[in-house]
């Protein structure tokens, strides 16, 4: 183990750049996974580990996990003062353990008959992470995202997704027109404004690409034009719309229900 | 309009206390509603307004809204420098308008046969706000919360709920045992660990109280003991659980689907 006190230490500087800038993660093809659950997911998924950091206040359990991660990664554990650790963690009260990992950027498939999700301008990292977690929980293993969506490998998105990153294939900088060739599936637009009732309409026999738009403006015109059907969650008039991650949970689990029950 | 430059101005100090401390909101029975949509909801719901603040960078449209709010509240608009405004806003890139409002704290009903939601230790303000919005969208008009839940009238919760606060009755500091007398409804615990399948089981004929636990530990023992049934969302093994607000969206809209379709 090596103790680090200085904010100018090269490792600390490298990690801080990633903590502060999704672009730095994108360029380095590395990111930060923080918290006990996420580090356990990293180990279970055999993701390459290039640094292991603990806070000076980490418990014995957390340190034991760090030792496992360090052994797998072939690196030494870096122990940081609490303020220094906190400056790198994507959440306010971090668990005291984080690892630097490399991630893959797979190519879009061609003509696959599988379920997928398309995120079009979902900017909030918490929403994007929750959406990834929900997609994985609903059995959807392919998530594509537009350039205007939060960078899905950013530390905050990783934290919110709680390990879902390692269960789905993530495609970024995908313009909506590329979905057509990639997925042999019906493109369904979630639309707060109108369309067929999610519950009453017949859908979901074929694989689907569910398309979710930005929190404020919904789907872009480009994405909207490529949707084959517009689907509406029948919400009570008390509110105008749902949070995008909540809307996605309703749509993707209605799909799961239909598949499970055979009520198509 | 009055321009304020000083962080020591009494109005700024009062608002900053509320921005920084949910407890200050609780004690004052006032809170901060930030953003165009939320201020429009405040006006539509005829909520008492005791201060109106704009940022110096507010657009003409935002200023026109501020003028309406000031007229309704019988107060002058306070214009703040951007940094001063940002120090009061519950989000990073605020819309440039916020109002101070009073809120009611209704008593729990007695023996009402209505749908309700119970939040047991949901600590994250974003999750709590999204849950309120989802409940309102699903037609559930009563939300009770344990002492361990985020203070539901805190500015961040208000921001995430996007106006749902004005469509539901909110009861706070409610211990689980008080649900029994308050609602004539079946108490259903959302349980990531086990229970009846949400989709396969027969439920939802009677009114329900859906009980959602904390992000990490689920329902407390007290709340769990009072649930009449445990319901499980059939999630894919790729993830351990869903985000609590996503789980609530699945449960509450499955309820709405059943009510709408009559497939009970």
PDB file of C-alpha atoms in Angstrom, chain A residues 235-239 241-242, chain B residues 117 130-143 161 163-168 252-253 256:
ATOM      1  CA  UNK A 235     -50.859   9.169 -16.958  1.00  0.00           C
ATOM      2  CA  UNK A 236     -53.241  11.020 -14.686  1.00  0.00           C
ATOM      3  CA  UNK A 237     -53.844  14.649 -15.628  1.00  0.00           C
ATOM      4  CA  UNK A 238     -52.375  15.762 -12.290  1.00  0.00           C
ATOM      5  CA  UNK A 239     -48.902  15.876 -13.875  1.00  0.00           C
ATOM      6  CA  UNK A 241     -45.248  13.830 -17.747  1.00  0.00           C
ATOM      7  CA  UNK A 242     -43.091  11.345 -15.871  1.00  0.00           C
TER       8      UNK A 242
ATOM      9  CA  UNK B 117     -47.843   5.270  -1.103  1.00  0.00           C
ATOM     10  CA  UNK B 130     -39.420  11.286  -8.773  1.00  0.00           C
ATOM     11  CA  UNK B 131     -41.546   8.978  -6.622  1.00  0.00           C
ATOM     12  CA  UNK B 132     -43.995  11.784  -5.828  1.00  0.00           C
ATOM     13  CA  UNK B 133     -44.252  12.632  -9.523  1.00  0.00           C
ATOM     14  CA  UNK B 134     -44.807   8.993 -10.442  1.00  0.00           C
ATOM     15  CA  UNK B 135     -47.458   8.548  -7.731  1.00  0.00           C
ATOM     16  CA  UNK B 136     -49.384  11.567  -9.009  1.00  0.00           C
ATOM     17  CA  UNK B 137     -49.009  10.323 -12.580  1.00  0.00           C
ATOM     18  CA  UNK B 138     -50.387   6.924 -11.569  1.00  0.00           C
ATOM     19  CA  UNK B 139     -53.404   8.562  -9.925  1.00  0.00           C
ATOM     20  CA  UNK B 140     -52.282   7.993  -6.325  1.00  0.00           C
ATOM     21  CA  UNK B 141     -53.107  11.114  -4.295  1.00  0.00           C
ATOM     22  CA  UNK B 142     -51.804  10.261  -0.821  1.00  0.00           C
ATOM     23  CA  UNK B 143     -48.112   9.935   0.054  1.00  0.00           C
ATOM     24  CA  UNK B 161     -41.265  16.224  -8.467  1.00  0.00           C
ATOM     25  CA  UNK B 163     -45.286  20.098  -9.456  1.00  0.00           C
ATOM     26  CA  UNK B 164     -46.602  16.784  -8.125  1.00  0.00           C
ATOM     27  CA  UNK B 165     -46.517  18.264  -4.594  1.00  0.00           C
ATOM     28  CA  UNK B 166     -49.588  20.307  -5.449  1.00  0.00           C
ATOM     29  CA  UNK B 167     -51.553  17.283  -6.669  1.00  0.00           C
ATOM     30  CA  UNK B 168     -51.050  14.938  -3.709  1.00  0.00           C
ATOM     31  CA  UNK B 252     -47.835   1.879  -9.503  1.00  0.00           C
ATOM     32  CA  UNK B 253     -48.370   1.684 -13.256  1.00  0.00           C
ATOM     33  CA  UNK B 256     -53.025   1.662 -13.049  1.00  0.00           C
TER      34      UNK B 256
END
